[in-house]
PDB file of C-alpha atoms in Angstrom:
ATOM      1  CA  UNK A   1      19.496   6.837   2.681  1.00 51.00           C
ATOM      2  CA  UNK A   2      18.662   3.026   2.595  1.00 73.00           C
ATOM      3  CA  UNK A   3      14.750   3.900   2.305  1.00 89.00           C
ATOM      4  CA  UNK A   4      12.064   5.868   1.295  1.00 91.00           C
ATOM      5  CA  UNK A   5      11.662   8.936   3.841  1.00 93.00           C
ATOM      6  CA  UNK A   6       8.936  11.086   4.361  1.00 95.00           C
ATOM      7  CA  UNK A   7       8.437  14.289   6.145  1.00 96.00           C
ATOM      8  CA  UNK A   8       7.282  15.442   8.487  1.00 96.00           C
ATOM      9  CA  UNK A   9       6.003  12.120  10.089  1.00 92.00           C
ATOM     10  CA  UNK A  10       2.954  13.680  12.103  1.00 94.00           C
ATOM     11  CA  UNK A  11       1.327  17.330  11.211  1.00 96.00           C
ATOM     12  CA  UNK A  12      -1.380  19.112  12.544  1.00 97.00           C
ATOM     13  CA  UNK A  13      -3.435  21.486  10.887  1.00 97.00           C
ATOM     14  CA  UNK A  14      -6.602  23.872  11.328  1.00 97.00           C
ATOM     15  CA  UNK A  15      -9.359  23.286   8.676  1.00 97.00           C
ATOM     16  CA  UNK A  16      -8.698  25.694   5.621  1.00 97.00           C
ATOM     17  CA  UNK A  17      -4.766  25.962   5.584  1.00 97.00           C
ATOM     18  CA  UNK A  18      -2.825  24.101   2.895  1.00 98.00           C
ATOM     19  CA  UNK A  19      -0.007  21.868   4.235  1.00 98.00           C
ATOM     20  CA  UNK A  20       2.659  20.034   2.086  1.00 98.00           C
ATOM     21  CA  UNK A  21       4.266  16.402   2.468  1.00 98.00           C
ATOM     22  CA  UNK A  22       7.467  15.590   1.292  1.00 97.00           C
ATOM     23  CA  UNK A  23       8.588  12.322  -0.183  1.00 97.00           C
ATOM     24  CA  UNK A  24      12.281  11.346  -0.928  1.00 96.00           C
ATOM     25  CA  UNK A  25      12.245   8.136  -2.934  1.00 94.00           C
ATOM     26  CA  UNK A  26      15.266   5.449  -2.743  1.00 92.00           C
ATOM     27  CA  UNK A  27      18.284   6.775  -4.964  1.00 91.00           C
ATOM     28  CA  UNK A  28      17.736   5.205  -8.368  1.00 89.00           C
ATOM     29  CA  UNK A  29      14.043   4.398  -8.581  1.00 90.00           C
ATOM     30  CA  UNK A  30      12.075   6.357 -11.002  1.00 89.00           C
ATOM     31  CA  UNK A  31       8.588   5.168 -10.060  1.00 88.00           C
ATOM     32  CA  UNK A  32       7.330   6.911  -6.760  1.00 91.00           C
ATOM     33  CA  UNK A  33       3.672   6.793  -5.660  1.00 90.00           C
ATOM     34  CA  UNK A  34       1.296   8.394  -3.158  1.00 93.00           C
ATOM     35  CA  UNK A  35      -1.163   6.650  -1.215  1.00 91.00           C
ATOM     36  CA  UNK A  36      -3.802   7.209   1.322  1.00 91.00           C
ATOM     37  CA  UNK A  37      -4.630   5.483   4.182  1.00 85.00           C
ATOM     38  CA  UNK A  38      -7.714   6.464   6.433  1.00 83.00           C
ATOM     39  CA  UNK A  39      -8.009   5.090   9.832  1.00 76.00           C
ATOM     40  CA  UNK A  40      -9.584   1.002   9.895  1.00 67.00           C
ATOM     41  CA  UNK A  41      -9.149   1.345   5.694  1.00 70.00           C
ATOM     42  CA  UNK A  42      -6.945   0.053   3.127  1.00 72.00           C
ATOM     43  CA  UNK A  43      -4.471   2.208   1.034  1.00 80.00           C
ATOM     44  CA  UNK A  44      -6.578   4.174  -1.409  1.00 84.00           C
ATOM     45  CA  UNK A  45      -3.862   5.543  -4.545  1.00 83.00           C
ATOM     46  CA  UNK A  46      -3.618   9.630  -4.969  1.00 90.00           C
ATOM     47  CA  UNK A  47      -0.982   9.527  -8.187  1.00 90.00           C
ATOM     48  CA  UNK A  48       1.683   7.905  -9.688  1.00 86.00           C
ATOM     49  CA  UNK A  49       5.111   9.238 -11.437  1.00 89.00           C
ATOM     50  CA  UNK A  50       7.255   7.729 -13.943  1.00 85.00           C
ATOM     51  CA  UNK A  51      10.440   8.838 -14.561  1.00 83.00           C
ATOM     52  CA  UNK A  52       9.950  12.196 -16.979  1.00 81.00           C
ATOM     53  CA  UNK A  53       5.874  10.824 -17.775  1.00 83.00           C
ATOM     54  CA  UNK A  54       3.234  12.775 -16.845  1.00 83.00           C
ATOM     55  CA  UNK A  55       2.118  12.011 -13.723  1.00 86.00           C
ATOM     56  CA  UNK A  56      -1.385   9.758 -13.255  1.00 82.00           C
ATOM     57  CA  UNK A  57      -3.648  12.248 -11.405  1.00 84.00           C
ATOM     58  CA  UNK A  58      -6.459   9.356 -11.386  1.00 81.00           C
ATOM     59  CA  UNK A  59      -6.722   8.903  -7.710  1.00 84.00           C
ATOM     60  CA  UNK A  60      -6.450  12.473  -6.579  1.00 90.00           C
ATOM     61  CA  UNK A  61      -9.784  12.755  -4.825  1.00 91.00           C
ATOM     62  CA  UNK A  62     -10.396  16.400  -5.589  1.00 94.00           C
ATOM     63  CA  UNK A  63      -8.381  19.312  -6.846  1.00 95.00           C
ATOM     64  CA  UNK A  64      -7.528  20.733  -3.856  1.00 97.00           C
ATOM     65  CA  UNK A  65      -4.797  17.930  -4.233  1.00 97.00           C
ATOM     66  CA  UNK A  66      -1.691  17.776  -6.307  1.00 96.00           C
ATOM     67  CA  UNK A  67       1.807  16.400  -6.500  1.00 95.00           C
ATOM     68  CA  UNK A  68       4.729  17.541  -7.425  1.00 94.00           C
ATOM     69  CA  UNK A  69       7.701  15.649  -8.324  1.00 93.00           C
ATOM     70  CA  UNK A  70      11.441  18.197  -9.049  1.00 84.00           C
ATOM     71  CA  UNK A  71      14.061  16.614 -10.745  1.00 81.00           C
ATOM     72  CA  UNK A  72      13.103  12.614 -10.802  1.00 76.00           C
ATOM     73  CA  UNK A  73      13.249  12.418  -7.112  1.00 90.00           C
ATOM     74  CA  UNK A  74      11.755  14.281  -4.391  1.00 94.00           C
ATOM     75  CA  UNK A  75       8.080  14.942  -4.405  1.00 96.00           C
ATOM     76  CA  UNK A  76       5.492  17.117  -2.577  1.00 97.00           C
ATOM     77  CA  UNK A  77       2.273  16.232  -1.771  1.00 97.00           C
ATOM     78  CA  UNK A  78       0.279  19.877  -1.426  1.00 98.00           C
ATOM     79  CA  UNK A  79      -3.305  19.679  -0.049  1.00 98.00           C
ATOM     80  CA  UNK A  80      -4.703  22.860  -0.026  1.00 98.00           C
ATOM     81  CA  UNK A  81      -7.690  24.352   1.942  1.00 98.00           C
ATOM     82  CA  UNK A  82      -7.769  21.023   4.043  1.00 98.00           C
ATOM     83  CA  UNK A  83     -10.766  19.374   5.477  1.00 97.00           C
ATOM     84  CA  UNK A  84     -11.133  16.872   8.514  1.00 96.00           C
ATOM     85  CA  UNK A  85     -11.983  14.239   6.189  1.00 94.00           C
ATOM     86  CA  UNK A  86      -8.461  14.831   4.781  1.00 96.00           C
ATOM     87  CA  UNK A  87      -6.991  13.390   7.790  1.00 96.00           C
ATOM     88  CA  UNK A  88      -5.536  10.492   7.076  1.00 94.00           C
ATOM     89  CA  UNK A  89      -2.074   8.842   7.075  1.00 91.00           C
ATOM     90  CA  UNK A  90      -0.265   9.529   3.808  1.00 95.00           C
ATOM     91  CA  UNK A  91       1.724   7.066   2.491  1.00 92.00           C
ATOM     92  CA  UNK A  92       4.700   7.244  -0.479  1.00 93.00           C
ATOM     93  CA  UNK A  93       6.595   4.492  -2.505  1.00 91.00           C
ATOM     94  CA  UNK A  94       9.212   4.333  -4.622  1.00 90.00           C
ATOM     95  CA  UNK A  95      10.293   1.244  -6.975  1.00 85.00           C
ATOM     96  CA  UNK A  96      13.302   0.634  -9.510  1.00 83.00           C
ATOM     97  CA  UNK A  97      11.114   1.088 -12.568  1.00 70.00           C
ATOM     98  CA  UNK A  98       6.801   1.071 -12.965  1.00 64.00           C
ATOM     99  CA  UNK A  99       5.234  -1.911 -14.666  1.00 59.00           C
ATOM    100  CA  UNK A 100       4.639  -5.597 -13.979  1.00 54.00           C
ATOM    101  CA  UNK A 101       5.513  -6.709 -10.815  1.00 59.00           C
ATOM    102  CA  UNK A 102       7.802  -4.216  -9.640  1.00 70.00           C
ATOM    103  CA  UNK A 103       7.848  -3.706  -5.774  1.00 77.00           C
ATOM    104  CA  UNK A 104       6.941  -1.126  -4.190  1.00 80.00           C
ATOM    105  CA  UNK A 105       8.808   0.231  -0.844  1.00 85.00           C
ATOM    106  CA  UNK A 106       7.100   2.034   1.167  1.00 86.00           C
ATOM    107  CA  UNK A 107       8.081   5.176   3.661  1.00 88.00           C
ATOM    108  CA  UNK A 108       6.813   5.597   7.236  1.00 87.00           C
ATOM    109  CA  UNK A 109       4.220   7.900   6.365  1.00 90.00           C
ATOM    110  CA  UNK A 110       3.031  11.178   7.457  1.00 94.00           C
ATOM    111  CA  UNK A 111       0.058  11.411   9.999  1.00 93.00           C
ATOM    112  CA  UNK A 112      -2.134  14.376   9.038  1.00 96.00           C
ATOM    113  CA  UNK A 113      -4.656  15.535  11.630  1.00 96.00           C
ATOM    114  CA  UNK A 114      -6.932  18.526  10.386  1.00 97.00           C
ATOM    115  CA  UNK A 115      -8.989  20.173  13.565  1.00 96.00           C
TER     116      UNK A 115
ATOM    117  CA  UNK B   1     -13.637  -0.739  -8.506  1.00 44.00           C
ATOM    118  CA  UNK B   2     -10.664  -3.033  -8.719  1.00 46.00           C
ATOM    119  CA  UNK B   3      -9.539  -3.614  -4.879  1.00 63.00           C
ATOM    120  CA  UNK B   4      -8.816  -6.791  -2.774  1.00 67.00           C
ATOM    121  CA  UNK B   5     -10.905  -7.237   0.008  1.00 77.00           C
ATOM    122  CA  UNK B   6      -8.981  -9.361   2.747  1.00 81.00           C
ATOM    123  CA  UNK B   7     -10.663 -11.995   5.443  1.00 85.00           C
ATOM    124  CA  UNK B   8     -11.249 -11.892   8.200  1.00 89.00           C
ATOM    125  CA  UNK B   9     -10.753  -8.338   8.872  1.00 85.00           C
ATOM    126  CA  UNK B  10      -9.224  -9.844  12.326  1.00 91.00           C
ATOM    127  CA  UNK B  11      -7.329 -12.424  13.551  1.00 94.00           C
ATOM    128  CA  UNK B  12      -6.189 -13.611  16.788  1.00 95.00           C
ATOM    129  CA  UNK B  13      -4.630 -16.613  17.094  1.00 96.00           C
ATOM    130  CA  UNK B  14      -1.873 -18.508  19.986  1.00 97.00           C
ATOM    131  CA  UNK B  15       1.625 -18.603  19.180  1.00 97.00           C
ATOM    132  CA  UNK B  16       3.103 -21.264  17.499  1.00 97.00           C
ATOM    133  CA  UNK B  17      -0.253 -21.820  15.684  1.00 97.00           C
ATOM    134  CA  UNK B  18      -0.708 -21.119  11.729  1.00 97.00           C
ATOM    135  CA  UNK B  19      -2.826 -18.225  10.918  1.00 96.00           C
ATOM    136  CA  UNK B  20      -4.394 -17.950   6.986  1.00 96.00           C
ATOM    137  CA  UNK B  21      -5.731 -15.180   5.425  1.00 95.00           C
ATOM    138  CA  UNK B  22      -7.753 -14.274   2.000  1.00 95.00           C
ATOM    139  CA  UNK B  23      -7.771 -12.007  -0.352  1.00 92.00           C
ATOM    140  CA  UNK B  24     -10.188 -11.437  -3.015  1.00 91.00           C
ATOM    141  CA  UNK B  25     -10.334  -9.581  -6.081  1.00 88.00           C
ATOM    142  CA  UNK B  26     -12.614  -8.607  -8.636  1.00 84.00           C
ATOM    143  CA  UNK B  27     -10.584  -8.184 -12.440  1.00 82.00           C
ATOM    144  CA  UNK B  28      -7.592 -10.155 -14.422  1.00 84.00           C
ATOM    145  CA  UNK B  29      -4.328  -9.577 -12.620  1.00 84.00           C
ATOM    146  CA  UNK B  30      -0.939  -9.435 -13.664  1.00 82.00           C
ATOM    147  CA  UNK B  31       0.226 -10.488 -10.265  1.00 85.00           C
ATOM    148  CA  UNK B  32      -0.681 -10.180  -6.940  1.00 88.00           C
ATOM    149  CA  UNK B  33       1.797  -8.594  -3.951  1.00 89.00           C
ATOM    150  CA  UNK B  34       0.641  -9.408   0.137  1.00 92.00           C
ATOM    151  CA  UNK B  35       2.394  -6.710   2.688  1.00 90.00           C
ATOM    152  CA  UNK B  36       2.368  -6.122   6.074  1.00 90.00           C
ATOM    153  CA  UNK B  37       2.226  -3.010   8.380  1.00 83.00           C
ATOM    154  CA  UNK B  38       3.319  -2.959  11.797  1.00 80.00           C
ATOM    155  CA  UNK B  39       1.435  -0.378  13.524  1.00 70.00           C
ATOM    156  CA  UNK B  40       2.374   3.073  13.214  1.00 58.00           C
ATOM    157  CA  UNK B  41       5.126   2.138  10.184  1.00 65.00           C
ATOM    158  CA  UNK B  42       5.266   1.649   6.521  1.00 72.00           C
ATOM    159  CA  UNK B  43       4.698  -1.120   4.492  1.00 80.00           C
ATOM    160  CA  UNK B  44       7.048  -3.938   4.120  1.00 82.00           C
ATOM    161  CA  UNK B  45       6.845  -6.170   0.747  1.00 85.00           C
ATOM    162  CA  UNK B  46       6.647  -9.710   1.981  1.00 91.00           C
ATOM    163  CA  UNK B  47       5.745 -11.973  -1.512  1.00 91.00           C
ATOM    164  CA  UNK B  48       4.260 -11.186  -4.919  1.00 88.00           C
ATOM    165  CA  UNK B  49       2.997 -14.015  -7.006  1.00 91.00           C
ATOM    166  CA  UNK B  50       2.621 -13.809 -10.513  1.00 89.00           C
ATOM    167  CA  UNK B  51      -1.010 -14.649 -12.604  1.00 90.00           C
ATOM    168  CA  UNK B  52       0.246 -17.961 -13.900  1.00 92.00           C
ATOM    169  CA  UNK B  53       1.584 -19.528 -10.475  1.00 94.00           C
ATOM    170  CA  UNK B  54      -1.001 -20.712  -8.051  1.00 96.00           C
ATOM    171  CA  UNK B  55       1.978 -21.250  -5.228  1.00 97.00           C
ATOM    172  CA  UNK B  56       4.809 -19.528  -3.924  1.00 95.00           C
ATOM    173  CA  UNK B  57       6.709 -19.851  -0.527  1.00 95.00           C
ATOM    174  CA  UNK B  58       8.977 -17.489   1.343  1.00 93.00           C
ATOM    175  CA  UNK B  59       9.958 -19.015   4.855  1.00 95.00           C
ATOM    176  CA  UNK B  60       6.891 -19.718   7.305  1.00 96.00           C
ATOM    177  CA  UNK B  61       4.862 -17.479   4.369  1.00 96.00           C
ATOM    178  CA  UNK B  62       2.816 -19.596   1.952  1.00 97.00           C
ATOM    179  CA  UNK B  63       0.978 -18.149  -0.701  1.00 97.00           C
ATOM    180  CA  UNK B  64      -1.797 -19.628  -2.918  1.00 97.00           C
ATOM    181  CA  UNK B  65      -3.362 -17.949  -5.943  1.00 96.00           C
ATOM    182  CA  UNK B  66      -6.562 -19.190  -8.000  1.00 96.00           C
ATOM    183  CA  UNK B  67      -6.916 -17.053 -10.672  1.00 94.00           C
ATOM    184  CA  UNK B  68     -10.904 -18.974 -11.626  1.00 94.00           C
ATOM    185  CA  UNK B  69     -11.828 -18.080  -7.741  1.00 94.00           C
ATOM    186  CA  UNK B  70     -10.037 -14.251  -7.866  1.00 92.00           C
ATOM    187  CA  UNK B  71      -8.502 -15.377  -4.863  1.00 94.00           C
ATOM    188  CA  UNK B  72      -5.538 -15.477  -2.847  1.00 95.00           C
ATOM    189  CA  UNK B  73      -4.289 -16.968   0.607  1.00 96.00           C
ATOM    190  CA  UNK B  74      -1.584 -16.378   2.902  1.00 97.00           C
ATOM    191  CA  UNK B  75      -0.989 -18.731   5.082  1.00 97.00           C
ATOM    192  CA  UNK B  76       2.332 -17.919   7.833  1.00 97.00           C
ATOM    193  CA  UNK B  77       2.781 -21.291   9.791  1.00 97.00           C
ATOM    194  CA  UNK B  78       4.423 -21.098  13.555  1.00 97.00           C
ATOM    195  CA  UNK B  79       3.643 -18.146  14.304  1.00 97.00           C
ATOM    196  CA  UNK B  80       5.567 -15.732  16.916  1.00 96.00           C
ATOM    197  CA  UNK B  81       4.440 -13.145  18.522  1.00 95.00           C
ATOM    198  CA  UNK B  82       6.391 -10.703  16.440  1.00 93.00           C
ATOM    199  CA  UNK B  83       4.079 -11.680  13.422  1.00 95.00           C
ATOM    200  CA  UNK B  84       1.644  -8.818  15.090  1.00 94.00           C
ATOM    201  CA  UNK B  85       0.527  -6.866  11.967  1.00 92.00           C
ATOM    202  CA  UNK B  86      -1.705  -5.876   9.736  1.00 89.00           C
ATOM    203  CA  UNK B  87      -1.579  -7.750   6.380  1.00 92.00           C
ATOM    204  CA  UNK B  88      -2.717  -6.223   2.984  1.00 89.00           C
ATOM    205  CA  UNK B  89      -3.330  -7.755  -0.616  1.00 90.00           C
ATOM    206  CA  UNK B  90      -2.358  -5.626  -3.562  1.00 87.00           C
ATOM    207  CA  UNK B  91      -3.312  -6.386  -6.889  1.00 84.00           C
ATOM    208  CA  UNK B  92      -2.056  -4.628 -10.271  1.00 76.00           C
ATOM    209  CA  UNK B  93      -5.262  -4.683 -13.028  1.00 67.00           C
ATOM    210  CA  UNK B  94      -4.171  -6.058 -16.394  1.00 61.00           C
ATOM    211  CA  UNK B  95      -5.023  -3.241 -18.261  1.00 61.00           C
ATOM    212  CA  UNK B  96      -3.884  -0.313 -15.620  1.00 56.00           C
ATOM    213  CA  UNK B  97      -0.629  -2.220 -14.641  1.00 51.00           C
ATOM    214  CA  UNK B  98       1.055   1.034 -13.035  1.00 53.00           C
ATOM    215  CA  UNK B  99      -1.442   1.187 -10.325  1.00 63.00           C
ATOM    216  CA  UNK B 100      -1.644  -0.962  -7.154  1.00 68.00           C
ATOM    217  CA  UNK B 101      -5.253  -1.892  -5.545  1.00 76.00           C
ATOM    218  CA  UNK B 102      -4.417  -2.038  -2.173  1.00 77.00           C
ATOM    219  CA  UNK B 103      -7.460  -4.164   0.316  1.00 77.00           C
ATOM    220  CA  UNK B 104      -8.370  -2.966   3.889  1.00 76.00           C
ATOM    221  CA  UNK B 105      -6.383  -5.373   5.410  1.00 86.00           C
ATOM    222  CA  UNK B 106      -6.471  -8.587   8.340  1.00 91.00           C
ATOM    223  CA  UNK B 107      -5.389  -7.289  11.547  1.00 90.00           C
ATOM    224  CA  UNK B 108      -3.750 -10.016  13.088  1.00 94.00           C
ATOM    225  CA  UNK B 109      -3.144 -10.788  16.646  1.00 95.00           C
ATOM    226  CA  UNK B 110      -0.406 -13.114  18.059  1.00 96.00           C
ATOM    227  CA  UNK B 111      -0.761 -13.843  21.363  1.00 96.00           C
ATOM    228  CA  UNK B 112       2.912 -15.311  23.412  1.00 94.00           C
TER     229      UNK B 112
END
């Protein structure tokens, strides 16, 4: 595809089930990030992977979250035993390589509403 | 933490008007990206100015960058309607240059 997809775009949950978001990251780039954005707020980072690096867990805000990322390209988000606070619009990006003044391009998101 | 704060939060201006909005951080950048969300979509990349320019224009987009203020403007001149977004600052720290800061954003309002 021309961009960065994500999926699925809205998802619904009940307080206490995991879910899982899915990232696919523009053919070629090897830097793909997470991002959260709560409603009214800015994008807060989750994690960051480079290429065959191990991942930078720094802005995973508890360990009930972690990332996957199979094979250079696709990556999960997994949130497990979610809370309302959790709801939030989750955002992914993918760029050519990391480091100085690479863009980032961004996918639609996926809305996540815990009840 | 390192983050840019944007101002106003919102902004509602006529079209046809220019509209300006700030950006301030807090730490030595590398360089400094501004993006813009439409509602309900992803982020588009718009400009990214590096730490040793203090201008940079793209189209009606002008960006400013005073490294001795932490500061940053963008300033879109005639603006349409279709300008409608919400504009963020994102700043990379010098020394954690994988990771973005992203700000809360100017909401701005075009009005035809």
């Amino acid at each position: 595809g021309a961009g960065v997809s994500q999926s699925p775009s809205n998802k619904v949950t009940e307080k206490g089930k995991d879910v899982e978001l899915r990232c696919d990251p523009i053919s070629g780039h090897t830097a793909l990030y997470w991002y959260r954005q709560s409603l009214g707020q800015g994008l807060e980072f989750l994690i960051y992977f480079q290429g065959n690096s191990a991942p930078d867990k720094s802005g995973l805000p508890s360990d009930r979250f972690s990332a996957e990322r199979t094979g250079g390209s696709v990556s999960t988000l997994t949130i497990q035993r979610t809370q309302q606070e959790d709801s939030a619009v989750y955002l992914c990006a993918s760029s050519y390589q990391s480091g100085i003044g690479e863009t980032q391009y961004f996918g639609p998101g996926t809305r996540l509403l815990v009840l | 933490s390192q983050q840019g704060e944007e101002d106003p939060q919102a902004l509602s201006i006529q079209e046809g008007e220019n509209a300006t909005m700030n950006c301030s951080y807090k730490t030595s950048i590398n360089n400094l990206q501004w993006y813009r969300q439409n509602s309900g979509r992803g982020l588009v990349h718009l400009i990214l100015i590096r730490s040793n320019e203090r201008e940079k224009h793209s189209g009606r987009l002008r960006v400013t960058l005073d490294t001795s203020k932490k500061s940053s403007s963008l300033l879109i001149t005639a603006s349409r309607a279709a300008d409608t977004a919400s504009y963020f600052c994102a700043t990379d720290a010098r020394d954690t240059g994988n990771q973005f800061y992203f700000g809360t954003g100017t909401s701005l309002t075009v009005i035809p």
